[in-house]
Short mmCIF file of C-alpha atoms and ligand atoms in Angstrom, two decimals:
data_model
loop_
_atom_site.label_atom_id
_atom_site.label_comp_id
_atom_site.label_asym_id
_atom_site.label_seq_id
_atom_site.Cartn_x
_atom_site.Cartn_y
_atom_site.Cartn_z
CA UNK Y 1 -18.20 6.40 16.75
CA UNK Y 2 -21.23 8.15 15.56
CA UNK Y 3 -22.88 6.40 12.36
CA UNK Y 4 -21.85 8.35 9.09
CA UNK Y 5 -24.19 10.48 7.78
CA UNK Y 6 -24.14 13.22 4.90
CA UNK Y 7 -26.75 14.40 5.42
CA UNK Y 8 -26.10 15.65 8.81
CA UNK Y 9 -22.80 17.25 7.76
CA UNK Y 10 -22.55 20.85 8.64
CA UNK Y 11 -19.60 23.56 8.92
CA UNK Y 12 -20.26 24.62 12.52
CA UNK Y 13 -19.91 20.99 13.92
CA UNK Y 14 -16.68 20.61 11.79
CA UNK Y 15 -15.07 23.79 13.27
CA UNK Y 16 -11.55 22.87 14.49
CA UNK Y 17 -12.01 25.41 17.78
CA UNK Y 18 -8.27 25.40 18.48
CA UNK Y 19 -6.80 26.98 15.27
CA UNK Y 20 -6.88 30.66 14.79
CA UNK Y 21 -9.74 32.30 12.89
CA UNK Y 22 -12.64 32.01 15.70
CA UNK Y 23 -13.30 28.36 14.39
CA UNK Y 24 -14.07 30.09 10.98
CA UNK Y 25 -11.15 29.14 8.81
CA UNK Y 26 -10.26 25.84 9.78
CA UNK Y 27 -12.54 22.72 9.14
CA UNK Y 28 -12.44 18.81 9.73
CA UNK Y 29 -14.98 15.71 8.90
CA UNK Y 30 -13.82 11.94 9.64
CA UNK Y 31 -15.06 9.75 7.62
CA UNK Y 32 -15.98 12.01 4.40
CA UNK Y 33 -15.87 9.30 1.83
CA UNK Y 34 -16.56 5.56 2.80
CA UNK Y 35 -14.22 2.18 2.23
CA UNK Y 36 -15.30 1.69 -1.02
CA UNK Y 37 -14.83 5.18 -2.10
CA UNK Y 38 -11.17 5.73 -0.99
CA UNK Y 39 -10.95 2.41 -2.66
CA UNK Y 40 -12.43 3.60 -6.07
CA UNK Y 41 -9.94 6.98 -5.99
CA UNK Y 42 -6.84 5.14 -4.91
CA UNK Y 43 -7.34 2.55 -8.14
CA UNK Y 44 -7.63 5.71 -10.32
CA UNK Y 45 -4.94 7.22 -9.07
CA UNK Y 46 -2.41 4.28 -8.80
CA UNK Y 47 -3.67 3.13 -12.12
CA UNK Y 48 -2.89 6.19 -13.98
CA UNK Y 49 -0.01 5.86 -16.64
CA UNK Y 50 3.38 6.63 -15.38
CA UNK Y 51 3.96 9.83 -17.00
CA UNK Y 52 1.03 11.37 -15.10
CA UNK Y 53 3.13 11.23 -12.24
CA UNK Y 54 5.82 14.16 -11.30
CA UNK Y 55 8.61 12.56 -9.49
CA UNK Y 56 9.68 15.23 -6.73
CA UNK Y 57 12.59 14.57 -4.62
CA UNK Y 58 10.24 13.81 -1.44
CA UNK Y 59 7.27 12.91 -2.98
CA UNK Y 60 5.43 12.20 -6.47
CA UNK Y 61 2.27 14.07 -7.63
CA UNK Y 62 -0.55 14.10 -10.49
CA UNK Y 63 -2.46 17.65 -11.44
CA UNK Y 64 -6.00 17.62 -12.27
CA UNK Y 65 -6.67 18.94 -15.05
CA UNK Y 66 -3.50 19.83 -15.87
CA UNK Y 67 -0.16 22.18 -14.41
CA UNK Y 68 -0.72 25.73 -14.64
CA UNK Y 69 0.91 27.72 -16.66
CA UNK Y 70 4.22 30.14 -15.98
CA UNK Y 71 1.97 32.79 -15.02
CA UNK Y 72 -0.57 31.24 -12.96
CA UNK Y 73 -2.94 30.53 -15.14
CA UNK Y 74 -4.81 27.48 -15.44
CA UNK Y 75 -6.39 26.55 -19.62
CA UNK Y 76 -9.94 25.77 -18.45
CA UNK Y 77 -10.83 21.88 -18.86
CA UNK Y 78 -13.51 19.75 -16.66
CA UNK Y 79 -11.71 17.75 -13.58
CA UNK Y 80 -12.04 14.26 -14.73
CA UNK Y 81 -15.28 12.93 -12.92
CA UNK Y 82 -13.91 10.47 -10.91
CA UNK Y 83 -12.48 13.63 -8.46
CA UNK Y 84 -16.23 15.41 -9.15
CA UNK Y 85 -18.32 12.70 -7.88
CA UNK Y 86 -18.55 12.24 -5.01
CA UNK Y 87 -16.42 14.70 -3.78
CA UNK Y 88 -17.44 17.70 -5.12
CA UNK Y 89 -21.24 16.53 -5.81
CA UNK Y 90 -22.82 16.13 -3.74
CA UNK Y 91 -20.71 17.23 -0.44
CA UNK Y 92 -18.84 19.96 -1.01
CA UNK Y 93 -21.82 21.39 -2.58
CA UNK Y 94 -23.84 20.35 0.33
CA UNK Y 95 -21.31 22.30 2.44
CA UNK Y 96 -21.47 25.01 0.13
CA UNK Y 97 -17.82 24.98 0.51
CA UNK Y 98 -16.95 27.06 -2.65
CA UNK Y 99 -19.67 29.54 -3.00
CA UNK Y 100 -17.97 32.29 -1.98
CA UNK Y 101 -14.95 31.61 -4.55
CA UNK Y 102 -14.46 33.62 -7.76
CA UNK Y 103 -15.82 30.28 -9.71
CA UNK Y 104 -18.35 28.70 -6.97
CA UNK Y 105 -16.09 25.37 -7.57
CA UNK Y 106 -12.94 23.53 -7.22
CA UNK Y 107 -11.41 23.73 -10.63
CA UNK Y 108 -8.17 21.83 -9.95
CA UNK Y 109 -6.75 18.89 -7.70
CA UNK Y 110 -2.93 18.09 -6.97
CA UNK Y 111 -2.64 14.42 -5.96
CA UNK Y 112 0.05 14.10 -3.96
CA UNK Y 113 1.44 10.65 -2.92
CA UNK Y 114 4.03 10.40 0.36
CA UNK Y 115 5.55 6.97 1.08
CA UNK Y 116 7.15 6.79 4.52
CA UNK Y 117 9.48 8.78 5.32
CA UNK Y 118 8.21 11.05 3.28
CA UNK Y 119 6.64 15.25 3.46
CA UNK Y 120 6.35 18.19 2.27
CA UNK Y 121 8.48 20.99 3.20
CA UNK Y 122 6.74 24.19 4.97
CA UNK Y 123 5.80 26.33 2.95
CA UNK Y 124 2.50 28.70 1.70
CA UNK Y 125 0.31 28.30 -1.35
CA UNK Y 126 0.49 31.67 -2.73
CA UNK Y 127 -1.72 34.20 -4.62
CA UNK Y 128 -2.62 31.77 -7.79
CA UNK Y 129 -5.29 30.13 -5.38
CA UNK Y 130 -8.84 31.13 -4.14
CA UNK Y 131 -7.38 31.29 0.29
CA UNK Y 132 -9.10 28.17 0.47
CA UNK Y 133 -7.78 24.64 1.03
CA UNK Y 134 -10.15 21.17 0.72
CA UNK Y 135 -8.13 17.79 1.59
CA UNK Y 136 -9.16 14.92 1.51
CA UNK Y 137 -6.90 11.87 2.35
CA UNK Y 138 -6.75 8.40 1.20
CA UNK Y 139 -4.88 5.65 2.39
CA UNK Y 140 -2.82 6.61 5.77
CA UNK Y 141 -3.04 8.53 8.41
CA UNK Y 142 -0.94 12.21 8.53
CA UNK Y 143 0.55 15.21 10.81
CA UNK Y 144 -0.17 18.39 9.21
CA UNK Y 145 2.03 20.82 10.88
CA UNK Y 146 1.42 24.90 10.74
CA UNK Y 147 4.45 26.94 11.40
CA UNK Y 148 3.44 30.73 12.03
CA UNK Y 149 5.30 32.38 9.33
CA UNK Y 150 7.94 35.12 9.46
CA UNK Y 151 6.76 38.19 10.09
CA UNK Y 152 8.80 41.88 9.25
CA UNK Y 153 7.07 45.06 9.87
CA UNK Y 154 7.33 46.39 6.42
CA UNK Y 155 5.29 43.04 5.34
CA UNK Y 156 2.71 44.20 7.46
CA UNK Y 157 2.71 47.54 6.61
CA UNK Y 158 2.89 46.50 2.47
CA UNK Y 159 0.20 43.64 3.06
CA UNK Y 160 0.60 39.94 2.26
CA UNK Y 161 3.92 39.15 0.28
CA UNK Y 162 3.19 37.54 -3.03
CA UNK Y 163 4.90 34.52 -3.38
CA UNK Y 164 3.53 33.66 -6.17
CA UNK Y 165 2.49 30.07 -7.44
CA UNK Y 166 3.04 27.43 -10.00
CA UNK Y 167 1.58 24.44 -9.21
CA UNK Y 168 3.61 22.00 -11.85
CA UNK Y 169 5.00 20.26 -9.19
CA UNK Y 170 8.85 21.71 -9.45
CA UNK Y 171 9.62 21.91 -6.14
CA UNK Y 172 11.67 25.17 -7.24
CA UNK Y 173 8.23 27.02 -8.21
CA UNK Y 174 5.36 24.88 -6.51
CA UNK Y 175 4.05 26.10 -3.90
CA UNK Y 176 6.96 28.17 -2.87
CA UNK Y 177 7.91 26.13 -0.38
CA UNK Y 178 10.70 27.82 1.82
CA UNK Y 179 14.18 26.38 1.47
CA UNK Y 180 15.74 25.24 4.39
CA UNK Y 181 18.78 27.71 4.48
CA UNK Y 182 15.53 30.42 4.79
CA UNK Y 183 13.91 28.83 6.88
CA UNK Y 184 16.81 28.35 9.80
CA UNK Y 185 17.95 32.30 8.36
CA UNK Y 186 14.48 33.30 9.17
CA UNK Y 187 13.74 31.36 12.53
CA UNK Y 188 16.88 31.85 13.87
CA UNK Y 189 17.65 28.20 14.38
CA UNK Y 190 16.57 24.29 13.37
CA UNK Y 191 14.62 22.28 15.28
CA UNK Y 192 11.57 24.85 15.31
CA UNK Y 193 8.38 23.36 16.87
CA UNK Y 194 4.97 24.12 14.46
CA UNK Y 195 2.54 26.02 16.26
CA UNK Y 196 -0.12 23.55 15.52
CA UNK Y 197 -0.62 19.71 14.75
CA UNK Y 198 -3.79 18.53 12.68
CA UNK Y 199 -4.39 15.08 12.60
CA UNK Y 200 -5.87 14.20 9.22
CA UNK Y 201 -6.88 10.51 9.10
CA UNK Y 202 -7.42 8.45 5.77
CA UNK Y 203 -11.00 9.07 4.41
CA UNK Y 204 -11.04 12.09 6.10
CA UNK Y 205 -11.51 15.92 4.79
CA UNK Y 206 -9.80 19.19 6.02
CA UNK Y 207 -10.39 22.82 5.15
CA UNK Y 208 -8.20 25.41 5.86
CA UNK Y 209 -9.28 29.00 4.42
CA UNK Y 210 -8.20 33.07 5.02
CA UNK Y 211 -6.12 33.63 8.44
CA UNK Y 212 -4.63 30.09 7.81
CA UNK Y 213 -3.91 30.41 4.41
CA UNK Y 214 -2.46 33.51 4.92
CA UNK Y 215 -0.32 33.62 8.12
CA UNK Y 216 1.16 29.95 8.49
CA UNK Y 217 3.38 27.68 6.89
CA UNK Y 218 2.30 24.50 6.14
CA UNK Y 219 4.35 21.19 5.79
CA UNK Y 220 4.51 17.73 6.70
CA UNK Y 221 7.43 16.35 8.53
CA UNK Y 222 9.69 13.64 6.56
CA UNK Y 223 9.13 10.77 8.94
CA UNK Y 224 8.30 7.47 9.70
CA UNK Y 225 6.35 7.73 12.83
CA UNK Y 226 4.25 10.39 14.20
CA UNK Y 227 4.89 10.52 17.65
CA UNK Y 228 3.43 12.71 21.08
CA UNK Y 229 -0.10 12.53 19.56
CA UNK Y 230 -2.94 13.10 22.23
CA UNK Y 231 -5.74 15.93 23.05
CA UNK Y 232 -3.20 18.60 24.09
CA UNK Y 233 -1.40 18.24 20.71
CA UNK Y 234 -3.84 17.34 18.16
CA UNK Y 235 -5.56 20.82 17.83
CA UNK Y 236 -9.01 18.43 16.10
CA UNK Y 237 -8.71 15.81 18.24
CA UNK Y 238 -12.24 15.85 19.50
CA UNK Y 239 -13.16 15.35 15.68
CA UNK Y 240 -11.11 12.71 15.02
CA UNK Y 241 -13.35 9.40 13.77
CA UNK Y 242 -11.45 6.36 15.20
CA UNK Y 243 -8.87 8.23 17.97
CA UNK Y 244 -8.66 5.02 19.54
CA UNK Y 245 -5.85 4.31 17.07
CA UNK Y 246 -3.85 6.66 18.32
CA UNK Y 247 -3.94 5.94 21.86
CA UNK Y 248 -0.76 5.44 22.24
CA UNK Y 249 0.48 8.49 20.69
CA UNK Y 250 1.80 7.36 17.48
CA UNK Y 251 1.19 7.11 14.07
CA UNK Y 252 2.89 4.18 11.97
CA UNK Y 253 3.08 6.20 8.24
CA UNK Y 254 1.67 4.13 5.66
CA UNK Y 255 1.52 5.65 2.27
CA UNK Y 256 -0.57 8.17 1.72
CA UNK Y 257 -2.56 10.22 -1.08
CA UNK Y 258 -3.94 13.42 -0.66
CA UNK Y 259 -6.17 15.53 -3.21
CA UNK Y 260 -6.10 19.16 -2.56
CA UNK Y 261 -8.91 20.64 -3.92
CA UNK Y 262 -8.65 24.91 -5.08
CA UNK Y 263 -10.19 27.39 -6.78
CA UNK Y 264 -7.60 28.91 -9.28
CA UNK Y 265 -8.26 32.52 -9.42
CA UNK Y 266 -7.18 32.85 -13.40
CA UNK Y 267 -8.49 30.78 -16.06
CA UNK Y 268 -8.14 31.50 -19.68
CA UNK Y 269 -10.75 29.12 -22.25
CA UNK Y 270 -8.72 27.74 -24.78
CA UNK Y 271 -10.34 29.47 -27.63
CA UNK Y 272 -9.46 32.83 -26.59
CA UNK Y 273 -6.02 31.73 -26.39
CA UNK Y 274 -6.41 30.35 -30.05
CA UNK Y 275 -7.43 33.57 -30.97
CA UNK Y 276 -4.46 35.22 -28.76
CA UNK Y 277 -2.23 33.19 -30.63
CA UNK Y 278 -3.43 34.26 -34.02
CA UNK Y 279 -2.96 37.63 -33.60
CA UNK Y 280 0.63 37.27 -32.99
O1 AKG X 301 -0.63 16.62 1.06
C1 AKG X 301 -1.07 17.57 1.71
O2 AKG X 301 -1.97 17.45 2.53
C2 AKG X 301 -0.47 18.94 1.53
C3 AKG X 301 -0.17 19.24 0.10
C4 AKG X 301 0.21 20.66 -0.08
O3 AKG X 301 0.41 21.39 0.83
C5 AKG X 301 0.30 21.22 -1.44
O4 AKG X 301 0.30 20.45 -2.41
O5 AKG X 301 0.38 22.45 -1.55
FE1 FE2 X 302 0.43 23.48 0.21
#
């Protein structure tokens, strides 16, 4: 493994080549934080009082700087610094990750924990969001799987479906994830295969942006093993840090955190909603 380096960091070299978008809209660095980092963020997070966490059926999760409201709106506040720094300043900035969103910034972070065993049901982020995805993972190693979503010809024709978003963490309203009873309805079937596999190891950041965001599903399977990894499967395996972990296929879950970093598209400061509120 190549010596860790910042500095060095670039978008091109991070392209994931495999995934749709000419190697445009999909993005992976090993190693993006060090040890002591992940270290820092996962005492934060596992620190936090009790109520911060939203208990899900298949997972638990924290919202940075808060949910958003019913109609996608998110009251503006600073993320607490512990999520800016490093993160956000100085590499994403270095990156220039977000300077093409609305706000040139992250301005919110779901922390989602998944035990073993545990996932995320496919599923698509919705309109609430800049199309633009920043992960960084902490403390396990994970299968992202993308599903190519369900297509009908008067979607096409009407543009992208707005599913809408609420990011409080019900799993009726976040994220829309699609049931199960839709899914096999839709698919015609259980048992369907993603079309792609991303590895994302702990420490590690991945970007997923436009086409992606757009035209797949994403989920992570409830399981205790990730199994049949290798080059043919793992669409960034040539940018995985430390593949030698994997060489013989598997993954043994271990918990693991995630913080998804976004761009919320509406943001209302609270004194104009003091002032909304007067006027009532
Ligand atoms: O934990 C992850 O990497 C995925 C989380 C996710 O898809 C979401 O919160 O919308
Ligand atoms: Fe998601």
């Amino acid at each position: 493994m190549s010596e860790r380096d910042p500095s060095s960091w670039n978008l091109e070299d991070a392209r994931i080549t495999q995934l749709p978008g000419d190697g445009e809209d999909a993005f992976y660095i090993a190693d993006f934080i060090t040890q002591d980092e992940e270290e820092r963020l996962l005492q934060k997070i596992t620190t936090a009082p009790l109520p911060t966490w939203k208990h899900l059926s298949h997972r638990r999760l924290q919202t940075y700087p808060s949910p958003l409201t019913n109609n996608n709106t998110l009251l503006a506040s600073p993320l607490p610094s512990w999520l800016v720094s490093p993160i956000i300043t100085p590499h994403f900035d270095r990156l220039a990750l977000f300077a093409g969103s609305p706000h040139h910034a992250p301005n919110h972070v779901l922390v989602n924990e998944y035990t073993p065993g545990q996932g995320i049901m496919p599923h698509e982020d919705g309109a609430a969001y800049y199309p633009l995805v920043a992960t960084v993972s902490l403390g396990g190693d994970i299968v992202l799987d993308l599903y190519e979503k369900y297509k009908r010809d008067d979607d096409e024709k009407n543009g992208h479906e707005d599913t809408g978003n609420n990011d409080d963490g019900d799993d009726s309203s976040s994220d829309k994830p699609i049931t199960k009873e839709e899914l096999v309805a839709k698919e015609g079937g259980g048992g369907r295969q993603p079309k792609y596999r991303i590895l994302q190891e702990r420490r590690s950041l991945l970007v997923t942006r436009n086409s992606i965001y757009r035209d797949y599903l994403h989920g992570i399977a409830e399981r205790y093993r990730d199994e049949g990894l290798g080059p043919d499967s793992i669409c960034n395996w040539d940018l995985l840090g430390h593949p030698e972990r994997f060489r013989d296929g598997a993954n043994v879950r271990e918990t693991r955190i995630s913080l998804t970093y976004r761009d919320v598209l509406k943001v209302a400061k609270l004194g104009n909603t003091m002032k909304f509120l007067n006027k009532r």
